[in-house]
C-alpha positions as semicolon CSV with decimal commas, in nm:
position;residue;x (nm);y (nm);z (nm)
1;M;0,002;0,001;0,001
2;A;0,145;0,336;-0,101
3;L;0,189;0,607;0,162
4;D;-0,004;0,924;0,132
5;S;0,233;1,223;0,105
6;R;0,006;1,426;0,332
7;T;0,082;1,194;0,625
8;L;0,453;1,292;0,613
9;A;0,393;1,663;0,596
10;N;0,391;1,727;0,971
11;D;0,643;1,458;1,065
12;H;0,966;1,570;1,223
13;F;1,250;1,349;1,107
14;P;1,561;1,296;1,320
15;L;1,877;1,480;1,220
16;W;2,027;1,174;1,053
17;A;1,723;1,140;0,824
18;E;1,704;1,500;0,705
19;E;1,696;1,564;0,335
20;P;1,962;1,780;0,171
21;P;1,874;2,150;0,132
22;V;1,691;2,252;-0,182
23;P;1,869;2,531;-0,376
24;S;1,680;2,858;-0,377
25;E;1,740;2,914;-0,752
26;G;1,685;2,554;-0,854
27;S;2,054;2,480;-0,899
28;L;2,355;2,475;-0,670
29;V;2,557;2,683;-0,914
30;P;2,320;2,873;-1,150
31;G;2,436;2,920;-1,507
32;S;2,702;2,649;-1,487
33;Q;2,788;2,422;-1,779
34;F;2,838;2,128;-1,538
35;H;2,555;1,903;-1,430
36;E;2,395;1,924;-1,089
37;E;2,523;1,578;-0,998
38;Q;2,880;1,697;-1,051
39;W;2,833;1,989;-0,813
40;I;2,676;1,754;-0,557
41;M;2,976;1,527;-0,592
42;A;3,211;1,830;-0,554
43;A;3,027;1,938;-0,238
44;G;3,070;1,588;-0,089
45;M;3,437;1,577;-0,174
46;L;3,500;1,921;-0,025
47;A;3,309;1,819;0,289
48;R;3,539;1,516;0,328
49;G;3,842;1,747;0,317
50;S;3,962;1,715;-0,040
51;S;4,156;2,008;-0,181
52;F;4,014;2,244;-0,435
53;L;4,273;2,132;-0,687
54;Y;4,182;1,760;-0,641
55;V;3,807;1,831;-0,669
56;A;3,856;2,050;-0,976
57;R;4,055;1,772;-1,147
58;A;3,782;1,517;-1,060
59;M;3,519;1,749;-1,212
60;G;3,728;1,836;-1,517
61;C;3,736;2,210;-1,456
62;S;3,995;2,459;-1,344
63;R;4,053;2,542;-0,979
64;T;3,948;2,902;-1,045
65;T;3,605;2,779;-1,173
66;L;3,547;2,577;-0,854
67;W;3,672;2,865;-0,641
68;R;3,429;3,110;-0,806
69;A;3,142;2,862;-0,769
70;Y;3,217;2,813;-0,399
71;Y;3,236;3,182;-0,309
72;G;2,978;3,292;-0,568
73;S;2,694;3,055;-0,477
74;Q;2,551;3,050;-0,127
75;D;2,353;2,737;-0,208
76;F;2,674;2,550;-0,297
77;R;2,838;2,655;0,029
78;H;2,523;2,554;0,217
79;R;2,540;2,209;0,051
80;V;2,903;2,168;0,153
81;W;2,808;2,258;0,511
82;W;2,515;2,012;0,506
83;E;2,743;1,734;0,377
84;R;2,988;1,801;0,665
85;Q;2,705;1,782;0,919
86;A;2,579;1,459;0,765
87;L;2,932;1,306;0,791
88;S;2,954;1,414;1,155
89;R;2,617;1,260;1,236
90;E;2,713;0,938;1,059
91;A;3,039;0,919;1,259
92;D;2,844;0,970;1,586
93;L;2,609;0,687;1,494
94;R;2,899;0,459;1,416
95;L;3,068;0,541;1,747
96;S;2,751;0,472;1,941
97;S;2,710;0,131;1,774
98;L;3,080;0,056;1,849
99;R;3,025;0,153;2,217
100;S;2,731;-0,091;2,242
101;L;2,943;-0,368;2,083
102;V;3,223;-0,304;2,331
103;V;2,984;-0,311;2,627
104;E;2,836;-0,640;2,506
105;Q;3,185;-0,796;2,472
106;I;3,287;-0,680;2,819
107;E;2,965;-0,817;2,968
108;R;3,025;-1,150;2,797
109;L;3,387;-1,175;2,922
110;V;3,287;-1,074;3,277
111;S;3,001;-1,327;3,286
112;S;3,234;-1,604;3,158
113;G;3,476;-1,522;3,444
114;D;3,773;-1,392;3,247
115;P;4,008;-1,272;3,528
116;S;4,211;-1,019;3,323
117;T;3,890;-0,849;3,204
118;V;3,747;-0,846;3,553
119;R;4,071;-0,688;3,688
120;W;4,079;-0,431;3,412
121;L;3,716;-0,338;3,462
122;A;3,759;-0,314;3,839
123;D;4,061;-0,088;3,786
124;R;3,872;0,133;3,541
125;L;3,570;0,157;3,775
126;G;3,793;0,241;4,073
127;I;3,690;-0,064;4,278
128;L;4,052;-0,158;4,349
129;D;4,126;0,192;4,481
130;G;3,863;0,151;4,752
131;L;4,019;-0,181;4,863
132;A;4,371;-0,033;4,882
133;A;4,247;0,258;5,091
134;Q;4,117;0,029;5,362
135;P;4,352;0,019;5,667
136;G;4,514;-0,315;5,739
137;P;4,672;-0,438;6,067
138;A;5,013;-0,293;5,974
139;A;4,859;0,053;5,914
140;A;4,704;0,046;6,260
141;D;5,044;0,011;6,435
142;P;5,330;0,175;6,236
143;A;5,597;0,074;6,496
144;A;5,499;-0,291;6,469
145;A;5,514;-0,271;6,091
146;G;5,870;-0,122;6,107
147;R;5,986;-0,395;6,344
148;A;5,840;-0,663;6,113
149;A;6,022;-0,515;5,810
150;A;6,354;-0,500;6,004
151;G;6,311;-0,864;6,109
152;R;6,251;-0,973;5,750
153;A;6,558;-0,781;5,629
154;A;6,778;-0,948;5,896
155;A;6,650;-1,292;5,803
156;D;6,679;-1,237;5,428
157;P;6,920;-0,968;5,303
158;A;6,778;-1,008;4,951
159;A;6,443;-0,872;5,078
160;A;6,615;-0,549;5,182
161;D;6,816;-0,519;4,857
162;P;6,621;-0,639;4,553
163;A;6,931;-0,615;4,328
164;A;7,127;-0,854;4,545
165;G;6,834;-1,097;4,539
166;R;6,830;-1,091;4,162
167;L;7,204;-1,159;4,142
168;R;7,179;-1,442;4,396
169;S;6,883;-1,603;4,215
170;S;7,070;-1,591;3,888
171;G;7,370;-1,776;4,045
172;A;7,612;-1,480;3,992
173;D;7,846;-1,360;4,264
174;P;7,788;-0,991;4,331
175;R;8,158;-0,936;4,420
176;R;8,282;-1,074;4,088
177;R;8,304;-0,832;3,798
178;P;8,116;-0,942;3,489
179;V;8,331;-1,030;3,185
180;R;8,245;-0,824;2,891
181;R;8,120;-1,012;2,587
182;H;8,328;-0,830;2,327
183;R;8,648;-0,935;2,504
184;L;8,546;-1,301;2,484
185;R;8,459;-1,259;2,116
186;T;8,801;-1,108;2,032
187;R;8,976;-1,387;2,224
188;R;8,783;-1,653;2,036
189;R;8,867;-1,487;1,703
190;Q;9,239;-1,469;1,791
191;H;9,235;-1,837;1,900
192;S;9,062;-1,946;1,576
193;R;9,319;-1,753;1,365
194;R;9,612;-1,916;1,552
195;H;9,464;-2,267;1,536
196;P;9,282;-2,320;1,209
């Protein structure tokens, strides 16, 4: 069943569904030898950020012709502005759909129990900050906490000096100077030259 045009007369469309503006003189650039579709294409290209030279080459005219049409016709400038607004609205709609997709994926990962996603989300929501701010038993008695740290350092010197712990765990003696690799390479080269 065909729609009656009178039913759409009082409807207010959303911004993304607005029709392009109708030129006041019937043409975007009155008196031009180029077709209306070419000027609409040129308006879209200018709205996307193309240079005047690139658009003029695409149309097959000189840059001066395009320049005069842009600054001489208010309808053409209005069409370029409308095209920019339409591109901005389209980008907003795409971003909102991407946001909903991201939220759905995060909900799926959290409901499946993915620990890295849960930690990331808790960090972004500031949940972990609230847990760190809660006072523990060491924060209640600072003197006891200091005595406990001194006792751990006496029992394990690596706990007091992390660098020493790394050296000890790697099996290296911290008093021994490390041999540089380039010296070993030169010695091997000299040895291979002497004994082929």
